[in-house]
Amino acid sequence: MSLYWRILLLNAAVLVVAVLLLLGPVTVSTPVLPGEALVLGAGLIAMLVANAVLLRIGLAPLQRLSRAMITADLLRPGSRLAVSGPGEMAELTKTFNKMLDRLEAERAASSARVLSAQEAERHRIAQELHDEIGQTLTAVLLQLKHSADQAPAALRDELGQVQEATRASLDEIRRIARRLRPGVLEELGLHSALRSLAAEFTTRGLSARAYISPGLPPQSEEAELVLYRVAQEGLTNVARHAGARAVEVHLSCGPAGGIGLLIRDNGQGIGQAPEGAGIRGMRERALLIGAELTIRPGPSGGTDVLLDVPEAKGAHS
C-alpha cells in the first residue's frame, strides 16, 4: 500500500471513530460539559499522536534519501543508500542508486578525457618551452659570452650580470618544462621520478625525502602518472601552504596487493579548511585508476595524504 493511502486511511479511521463517539454514547452539550470536553480533547490528542507516529515512520526512508542526496559526492564514489521502506520508497532508493552509478561513470569518463587533454597540452607546452624558448636563450647566452669577451673592461661586469640573469631564466624555464612533462618518469621510471621530485622541492627551509620500498608490484603507465602527479601536487601544497620544515614521500606495498603513496609533512595541518582545486584535482586523478585518496592529520601534527592504488591489471614490467 502506498504512503498516500496509508496516511489517508488512518486519518479516515480516526475521524470515523471520533464521529461515532459523538453520535453514540458521547454528545456535546451547550455549554460543554467537563466529561465531553475531556473526551473530545483526548480524541484530538489521539488523532495528533497517531498522525505524527505514522508520518514519522512512513517518511523516515524519504528523509534518509534526502540526506543521501545532500551529502552525495561524486569525488568519493561507492557510497549507496540501503534499500528499505515500502514499495514506492524502495523503488525511489533503487532509482537514486542507479543514478549515482551513472553519474559516477560519466564523471570518471569525462575526467579521463579532460586530464588526457591536459597532459597532452602540458606535453606540447613543455616541448615548445624546451625547443623554442630554451634554444633561443641558449643562443642569447652564447652571444653574450662572445660580446663579453670582446667588450671593454668597463662593460664586462654589466654583461656578466646579464648573462647570470639569462642563465637563471633558462634554468627556470627548464624547471617549468620538467614539471609540465616529467621526462624522468618516461625515461627512468616512477622510483627515480619521485626521488628527483623530492630533490626538486628541497630548499633551504624545507627538507623533502623519498623512501621507496623494494619489491613493489609493477604499475601501468596511467597509474604511474597518477602517482607522480598526486605526489607533485601534494609537495606543492606543502611548499605553499603547510609551513613545514620537512616532508616525506613514501611508496610502499598496499594492504591488498596494490601500492600506497604517502606524503607526510610536519606543518600546521589542514584543520577545517575546505578542499581547494589542488585536492579536488588529486581526487579526480585517483578516480581514473580506481584509487582512494585520504587526507588526514598526521600522527605528530601536519598532514598525511594517502593514495591507495588497487592491484594493477595488465601492468607493464
GROMACS .gro file of N, CA and C in nm, residues 39-163:
model
  375
   39VAL      N    1  -1.338   1.403   2.675
   39VAL     CA    2  -1.340   1.302   2.568
   39VAL      C    3  -1.294   1.364   2.436
   40LEU      N    4  -1.344   1.481   2.405
   40LEU     CA    5  -1.305   1.546   2.280
   40LEU      C    6  -1.155   1.581   2.279
   41GLY      N    7  -1.106   1.630   2.391
   41GLY     CA    8  -0.962   1.660   2.398
   41GLY      C    9  -0.878   1.535   2.383
   42ALA      N   10  -0.921   1.427   2.449
   42ALA     CA   11  -0.847   1.301   2.435
   42ALA      C   12  -0.850   1.251   2.291
   43GLY      N   13  -0.966   1.267   2.225
   43GLY     CA   14  -0.974   1.224   2.086
   43GLY      C   15  -0.882   1.305   1.996
   44LEU      N   16  -0.879   1.437   2.021
   44LEU     CA   17  -0.791   1.521   1.940
   44LEU      C   18  -0.644   1.484   1.960
   45ILE      N   19  -0.606   1.461   2.086
   45ILE     CA   20  -0.467   1.422   2.113
   45ILE      C   21  -0.435   1.288   2.048
   46ALA      N   22  -0.531   1.196   2.054
   46ALA     CA   23  -0.508   1.065   1.992
   46ALA      C   24  -0.487   1.078   1.842
   47MET      N   25  -0.567   1.165   1.777
   47MET     CA   26  -0.550   1.186   1.633
   47MET      C   27  -0.415   1.246   1.600
   48LEU      N   28  -0.375   1.345   1.678
   48LEU     CA   29  -0.245   1.409   1.652
   48LEU      C   30  -0.130   1.311   1.672
   49VAL      N   31  -0.136   1.233   1.779
   49VAL     CA   32  -0.028   1.136   1.806
   49VAL      C   33  -0.023   1.030   1.697
   50ALA      N   34  -0.138   0.979   1.658
   50ALA     CA   35  -0.142   0.875   1.554
   50ALA      C   36  -0.085   0.927   1.423
   51ASN      N   37  -0.123   1.050   1.385
   51ASN     CA   38  -0.071   1.107   1.261
   51ASN      C   39   0.079   1.131   1.271
   52ALA      N   40   0.126   1.181   1.385
   52ALA     CA   41   0.269   1.208   1.399
   52ALA      C   42   0.350   1.080   1.390
   53VAL      N   43   0.303   0.972   1.459
   53VAL     CA   44   0.376   0.846   1.457
   53VAL      C   45   0.380   0.788   1.315
   54LEU      N   46   0.264   0.788   1.249
   54LEU     CA   47   0.260   0.730   1.114
   54LEU      C   48   0.346   0.809   1.017
   55LEU      N   49   0.339   0.942   1.024
   55LEU     CA   50   0.419   1.022   0.933
   55LEU      C   51   0.568   1.003   0.957
   56ARG      N   52   0.607   0.993   1.086
   56ARG     CA   53   0.748   0.972   1.114
   56ARG      C   54   0.796   0.837   1.061
   57ILE      N   55   0.715   0.734   1.083
   57ILE     CA   56   0.754   0.600   1.034
   57ILE      C   57   0.750   0.595   0.882
   58GLY      N   58   0.644   0.650   0.824
   58GLY     CA   59   0.629   0.640   0.680
   58GLY      C   60   0.728   0.725   0.602
   59LEU      N   61   0.767   0.840   0.658
   59LEU     CA   62   0.855   0.931   0.585
   59LEU      C   63   1.002   0.914   0.621
   60ALA      N   64   1.034   0.824   0.713
   60ALA     CA   65   1.174   0.803   0.751
   60ALA      C   66   1.262   0.765   0.631
   61PRO      N   67   1.219   0.671   0.544
   61PRO     CA   68   1.303   0.641   0.427
   61PRO      C   69   1.323   0.762   0.336
   62LEU      N   70   1.220   0.846   0.326
   62LEU     CA   71   1.233   0.965   0.243
   62LEU      C   72   1.334   1.063   0.303
   63GLN      N   73   1.336   1.074   0.434
   63GLN     CA   74   1.434   1.161   0.500
   63GLN      C   75   1.576   1.109   0.479
   64ARG      N   76   1.593   0.976   0.488
   64ARG     CA   77   1.726   0.918   0.463
   64ARG      C   78   1.770   0.943   0.320
   65LEU      N   79   1.676   0.931   0.229
   65LEU     CA   80   1.709   0.956   0.089
   65LEU      C   81   1.746   1.102   0.068
   66SER      N   82   1.675   1.193   0.134
   66SER     CA   83   1.706   1.336   0.122
   66SER      C   84   1.846   1.365   0.174
   67ARG      N   85   1.883   1.307   0.289
   67ARG     CA   86   2.018   1.329   0.342
   67ARG      C   87   2.123   1.273   0.248
   68ALA      N   88   2.095   1.156   0.189
   68ALA     CA   89   2.191   1.097   0.095
   68ALA      C   90   2.210   1.185  -0.027
   69MET      N   91   2.102   1.247  -0.076
   69MET     CA   92   2.112   1.337  -0.190
   69MET      C   93   2.197   1.460  -0.157
   70ILE      N   94   2.180   1.511  -0.034
   70ILE     CA   95   2.254   1.631   0.005
   70ILE      C   96   2.402   1.602   0.020
   71THR      N   97   2.435   1.485   0.076
   71THR     CA   98   2.575   1.453   0.106
   71THR      C   99   2.646   1.378  -0.006
   72ALA      N  100   2.577   1.345  -0.113
   72ALA     CA  101   2.642   1.270  -0.222
   72ALA      C  102   2.758   1.351  -0.281
   73ASP      N  103   2.871   1.284  -0.301
   73ASP     CA  104   2.991   1.348  -0.357
   73ASP      C  105   3.050   1.256  -0.461
   74LEU      N  106   3.050   1.300  -0.586
   74LEU     CA  107   3.100   1.216  -0.695
   74LEU      C  108   3.250   1.192  -0.686
   75LEU      N  109   3.322   1.276  -0.610
   75LEU     CA  110   3.465   1.253  -0.593
   75LEU      C  111   3.494   1.149  -0.485
   76ARG      N  112   3.391   1.106  -0.413
   76ARG     CA  113   3.405   0.997  -0.315
   76ARG      C  114   3.303   0.891  -0.352
   77PRO      N  115   3.328   0.813  -0.454
   77PRO     CA  116   3.227   0.719  -0.506
   77PRO      C  117   3.210   0.598  -0.416
   78GLY      N  118   3.106   0.521  -0.447
   78GLY     CA  119   3.085   0.394  -0.379
   78GLY      C  120   2.982   0.398  -0.268
   79SER      N  121   2.947   0.516  -0.217
   79SER     CA  122   2.851   0.524  -0.108
   79SER      C  123   2.710   0.511  -0.165
   80ARG      N  124   2.635   0.411  -0.114
   80ARG     CA  125   2.500   0.388  -0.163
   80ARG      C  126   2.404   0.376  -0.045
   81LEU      N  127   2.280   0.413  -0.069
   81LEU     CA  128   2.177   0.409   0.034
   81LEU      C  129   2.115   0.270   0.036
   82ALA      N  130   2.099   0.213   0.157
   82ALA     CA  131   2.035   0.082   0.170
   82ALA      C  132   1.889   0.091   0.128
   83VAL      N  133   1.846  -0.008   0.051
   83VAL     CA  134   1.708  -0.011   0.002
   83VAL      C  135   1.618  -0.059   0.115
   84SER      N  136   1.523   0.025   0.155
   84SER     CA  137   1.431  -0.010   0.263
   84SER      C  138   1.302   0.068   0.244
   85GLY      N  139   1.203   0.037   0.329
   85GLY     CA  140   1.076   0.108   0.322
   85GLY      C  141   0.976   0.037   0.232
   86PRO      N  142   0.858   0.096   0.218
   86PRO     CA  143   0.753   0.036   0.133
   86PRO      C  144   0.793   0.040  -0.014
   87GLY      N  145   0.706  -0.014  -0.096
   87GLY     CA  146   0.738  -0.033  -0.237
   87GLY      C  147   0.783   0.092  -0.309
   88GLU      N  148   0.709   0.201  -0.293
   88GLU     CA  149   0.744   0.324  -0.364
   88GLU      C  150   0.878   0.378  -0.317
   89MET      N  151   0.904   0.375  -0.185
   89MET     CA  152   1.030   0.425  -0.134
   89MET      C  153   1.146   0.337  -0.177
   90ALA      N  154   1.125   0.206  -0.179
   90ALA     CA  155   1.231   0.115  -0.224
   90ALA      C  156   1.266   0.141  -0.370
   91GLU      N  157   1.165   0.161  -0.453
   91GLU     CA  158   1.190   0.190  -0.594
   91GLU      C  159   1.262   0.323  -0.611
   92LEU      N  160   1.222   0.423  -0.532
   92LEU     CA  161   1.288   0.553  -0.540
   92LEU      C  162   1.434   0.543  -0.498
   93THR      N  163   1.462   0.465  -0.393
   93THR     CA  164   1.600   0.446  -0.348
   93THR      C  165   1.682   0.374  -0.454
   94LYS      N  166   1.625   0.270  -0.514
   94LYS     CA  167   1.696   0.198  -0.621
   94LYS      C  168   1.725   0.292  -0.738
   95THR      N  169   1.629   0.376  -0.773
   95THR     CA  170   1.650   0.470  -0.883
   95THR      C  171   1.761   0.569  -0.851
   96PHE      N  172   1.763   0.616  -0.726
   96PHE     CA  173   1.868   0.709  -0.684
   96PHE      C  174   2.006   0.642  -0.690
   97ASN      N  175   2.017   0.518  -0.644
   97ASN     CA  176   2.145   0.447  -0.650
   97ASN      C  177   2.190   0.425  -0.794
   98LYS      N  178   2.095   0.392  -0.882
   98LYS     CA  179   2.131   0.375  -1.024
   98LYS      C  180   2.176   0.508  -1.084
   99MET      N  181   2.110   0.616  -1.045
   99MET     CA  182   2.151   0.748  -1.094
   99MET      C  183   2.293   0.780  -1.050
  100LEU      N  184   2.327   0.747  -0.924
  100LEU     CA  185   2.464   0.769  -0.877
  100LEU      C  186   2.564   0.685  -0.956
  101ASP      N  187   2.529   0.560  -0.985
  101ASP     CA  188   2.617   0.476  -1.067
  101ASP      C  189   2.645   0.542  -1.202
  102ARG      N  190   2.540   0.589  -1.265
  102ARG     CA  191   2.555   0.651  -1.396
  102ARG      C  192   2.635   0.781  -1.388
  103LEU      N  193   2.605   0.863  -1.287
  103LEU     CA  194   2.677   0.990  -1.273
  103LEU      C  195   2.825   0.968  -1.244
  104GLU      N  196   2.856   0.870  -1.159
  104GLU     CA  197   2.997   0.843  -1.129
  104GLU      C  198   3.070   0.792  -1.251
  105ALA      N  199   3.005   0.705  -1.328
  105ALA     CA  200   3.069   0.655  -1.451
  105ALA      C  201   3.091   0.768  -1.550
  106GLU      N  202   2.991   0.854  -1.567
  106GLU     CA  203   3.006   0.967  -1.660
  106GLU      C  204   3.111   1.065  -1.610
  107ARG      N  205   3.116   1.089  -1.478
  107ARG     CA  206   3.216   1.179  -1.422
  107ARG      C  207   3.357   1.123  -1.444
  108ALA      N  208   3.374   0.993  -1.421
  108ALA     CA  209   3.505   0.932  -1.441
  108ALA      C  210   3.547   0.941  -1.588
  109ALA      N  211   3.452   0.915  -1.679
  109ALA     CA  212   3.486   0.920  -1.822
  109ALA      C  213   3.521   1.062  -1.865
  110SER      N  214   3.442   1.160  -1.820
  110SER     CA  215   3.471   1.298  -1.859
  110SER      C  216   3.602   1.347  -1.796
  111SER      N  217   3.628   1.308  -1.672
  111SER     CA  218   3.755   1.346  -1.608
  111SER      C  219   3.872   1.285  -1.682
  112ALA      N  220   3.856   1.161  -1.727
  112ALA     CA  221   3.965   1.097  -1.802
  112ALA      C  222   3.994   1.173  -1.931
  113ARG      N  223   3.888   1.216  -2.000
  113ARG     CA  224   3.909   1.291  -2.124
  113ARG      C  225   3.976   1.426  -2.095
  114VAL      N  226   3.929   1.493  -1.989
  114VAL     CA  227   3.985   1.625  -1.957
  114VAL      C  228   4.132   1.613  -1.917
  115LEU      N  229   4.163   1.517  -1.831
  115LEU     CA  230   4.300   1.502  -1.785
  115LEU      C  231   4.392   1.454  -1.896
  116SER      N  232   4.339   1.371  -1.986
  116SER     CA  233   4.420   1.329  -2.100
  116SER      C  234   4.453   1.448  -2.190
  117ALA      N  235   4.352   1.533  -2.213
  117ALA     CA  236   4.378   1.653  -2.293
  117ALA      C  237   4.474   1.747  -2.220
  118GLN      N  238   4.462   1.754  -2.088
  118GLN     CA  239   4.551   1.839  -2.010
  118GLN      C  240   4.695   1.791  -2.019
  119GLU      N  241   4.715   1.660  -2.009
  119GLU     CA  242   4.851   1.605  -2.021
  119GLU      C  243   4.909   1.631  -2.159
  120ALA      N  244   4.825   1.616  -2.263
  120ALA     CA  245   4.872   1.641  -2.398
  120ALA      C  246   4.912   1.789  -2.415
  121GLU      N  247   4.831   1.879  -2.356
  121GLU     CA  248   4.864   2.021  -2.365
  121GLU      C  249   4.991   2.054  -2.288
  122ARG      N  250   5.008   1.992  -2.170
  122ARG     CA  251   5.130   2.011  -2.094
  122ARG      C  252   5.252   1.963  -2.173
  123HIS      N  253   5.236   1.849  -2.238
  123HIS     CA  254   5.345   1.795  -2.320
  123HIS      C  255   5.382   1.893  -2.431
  124ARG      N  256   5.279   1.949  -2.497
  124ARG     CA  257   5.305   2.042  -2.606
  124ARG      C  258   5.375   2.169  -2.557
  125ILE      N  259   5.326   2.225  -2.445
  125ILE     CA  260   5.385   2.348  -2.392
  125ILE      C  261   5.529   2.323  -2.348
  126ALA      N  262   5.552   2.208  -2.281
  126ALA     CA  263   5.688   2.177  -2.237
  126ALA      C  264   5.782   2.162  -2.356
  127GLN      N  265   5.731   2.101  -2.462
  127GLN     CA  266   5.814   2.084  -2.581
  127GLN      C  267   5.848   2.219  -2.643
  128GLU      N  268   5.751   2.310  -2.648
  128GLU     CA  269   5.777   2.441  -2.705
  128GLU      C  270   5.871   2.522  -2.617
  129LEU      N  271   5.856   2.511  -2.485
  129LEU     CA  272   5.949   2.581  -2.395
  129LEU      C  273   6.091   2.532  -2.416
  130HIS      N  274   6.104   2.400  -2.431
  130HIS     CA  275   6.239   2.344  -2.447
  130HIS      C  276   6.296   2.376  -2.584
  131ASP      N  277   6.217   2.358  -2.689
  131ASP     CA  278   6.269   2.372  -2.824
  131ASP      C  279   6.280   2.516  -2.869
  132GLU      N  280   6.183   2.599  -2.833
  132GLU     CA  281   6.181   2.737  -2.882
  132GLU      C  282   6.251   2.832  -2.785
  133ILE      N  283   6.191   2.851  -2.668
  133ILE     CA  284   6.246   2.950  -2.575
  133ILE      C  285   6.380   2.904  -2.520
  134GLY      N  286   6.392   2.775  -2.488
  134GLY     CA  287   6.519   2.725  -2.434
  134GLY      C  288   6.633   2.743  -2.532
  135GLN      N  289   6.612   2.708  -2.657
  135GLN     CA  290   6.718   2.722  -2.755
  135GLN      C  291   6.749   2.869  -2.782
  136THR      N  292   6.645   2.954  -2.781
  136THR     CA  293   6.669   3.097  -2.802
  136THR      C  294   6.754   3.155  -2.690
  137LEU      N  295   6.721   3.122  -2.566
  137LEU     CA  296   6.801   3.174  -2.454
  137LEU      C  297   6.942   3.117  -2.454
  138THR      N  298   6.957   2.994  -2.497
  138THR     CA  299   7.092   2.937  -2.509
  138THR      C  300   7.174   3.015  -2.611
  139ALA      N  301   7.112   3.049  -2.724
  139ALA     CA  302   7.181   3.130  -2.825
  139ALA      C  303   7.215   3.268  -2.770
  140VAL      N  304   7.123   3.327  -2.691
  140VAL     CA  305   7.150   3.458  -2.631
  140VAL      C  306   7.269   3.449  -2.536
  141LEU      N  307   7.277   3.342  -2.457
  141LEU     CA  308   7.390   3.324  -2.366
  141LEU      C  309   7.522   3.317  -2.441
  142LEU      N  310   7.523   3.241  -2.551
  142LEU     CA  311   7.646   3.230  -2.630
  142LEU      C  312   7.685   3.365  -2.689
  143GLN      N  313   7.586   3.440  -2.736
  143GLN     CA  314   7.616   3.572  -2.793
  143GLN      C  315   7.665   3.668  -2.685
  144LEU      N  316   7.606   3.661  -2.566
  144LEU     CA  317   7.652   3.745  -2.457
  144LEU      C  318   7.796   3.712  -2.417
  145LYS      N  319   7.828   3.583  -2.415
  145LYS     CA  320   7.964   3.543  -2.382
  145LYS      C  321   8.064   3.596  -2.486
  146HIS      N  322   8.022   3.583  -2.613
  146HIS     CA  323   8.109   3.634  -2.719
  146HIS      C  324   8.126   3.786  -2.707
  147SER      N  325   8.016   3.857  -2.677
  147SER     CA  326   8.024   4.002  -2.663
  147SER      C  327   8.107   4.040  -2.541
  148ALA      N  328   8.093   3.965  -2.432
  148ALA     CA  329   8.169   3.997  -2.311
  148ALA      C  330   8.319   3.978  -2.333
  149ASP      N  331   8.354   3.877  -2.411
  149ASP     CA  332   8.496   3.853  -2.438
  149ASP      C  333   8.559   3.967  -2.517
  150GLN      N  334   8.481   4.034  -2.602
  150GLN     CA  335   8.534   4.140  -2.686
  150GLN      C  336   8.504   4.280  -2.632
  151ALA      N  337   8.421   4.288  -2.525
  151ALA     CA  338   8.381   4.420  -2.474
  151ALA      C  339   8.492   4.481  -2.390
  152PRO      N  340   8.491   4.613  -2.377
  152PRO     CA  341   8.585   4.679  -2.286
  152PRO      C  342   8.563   4.632  -2.142
  153ALA      N  343   8.663   4.648  -2.061
  153ALA     CA  344   8.657   4.601  -1.922
  153ALA      C  345   8.542   4.666  -1.847
  154ALA      N  346   8.508   4.793  -1.881
  154ALA     CA  347   8.403   4.863  -1.809
  154ALA      C  348   8.265   4.800  -1.831
  155LEU      N  349   8.248   4.731  -1.944
  155LEU     CA  350   8.118   4.672  -1.975
  155LEU      C  351   8.109   4.524  -1.939
  156ARG      N  352   8.221   4.462  -1.906
  156ARG     CA  353   8.220   4.318  -1.883
  156ARG      C  354   8.137   4.280  -1.760
  157ASP      N  355   8.147   4.363  -1.657
  157ASP     CA  356   8.069   4.332  -1.537
  157ASP      C  357   7.919   4.338  -1.565
  158GLU      N  358   7.877   4.441  -1.640
  158GLU     CA  359   7.735   4.453  -1.672
  158GLU      C  360   7.689   4.337  -1.760
  159LEU      N  361   7.771   4.300  -1.858
  159LEU     CA  362   7.736   4.186  -1.944
  159LEU      C  363   7.735   4.056  -1.865
  160GLY      N  364   7.824   4.046  -1.766
  160GLY     CA  365   7.823   3.927  -1.680
  160GLY      C  366   7.694   3.916  -1.601
  161GLN      N  367   7.643   4.029  -1.552
  161GLN     CA  368   7.516   4.028  -1.479
  161GLN      C  369   7.400   3.989  -1.571
  162VAL      N  370   7.406   4.038  -1.695
  162VAL     CA  371   7.302   4.000  -1.791
  162VAL      C  372   7.310   3.850  -1.820
  163GLN      N  373   7.432   3.797  -1.830
  163GLN     CA  374   7.449   3.653  -1.851
  163GLN      C  375   7.389   3.573  -1.737
   0.00000   0.00000   0.00000
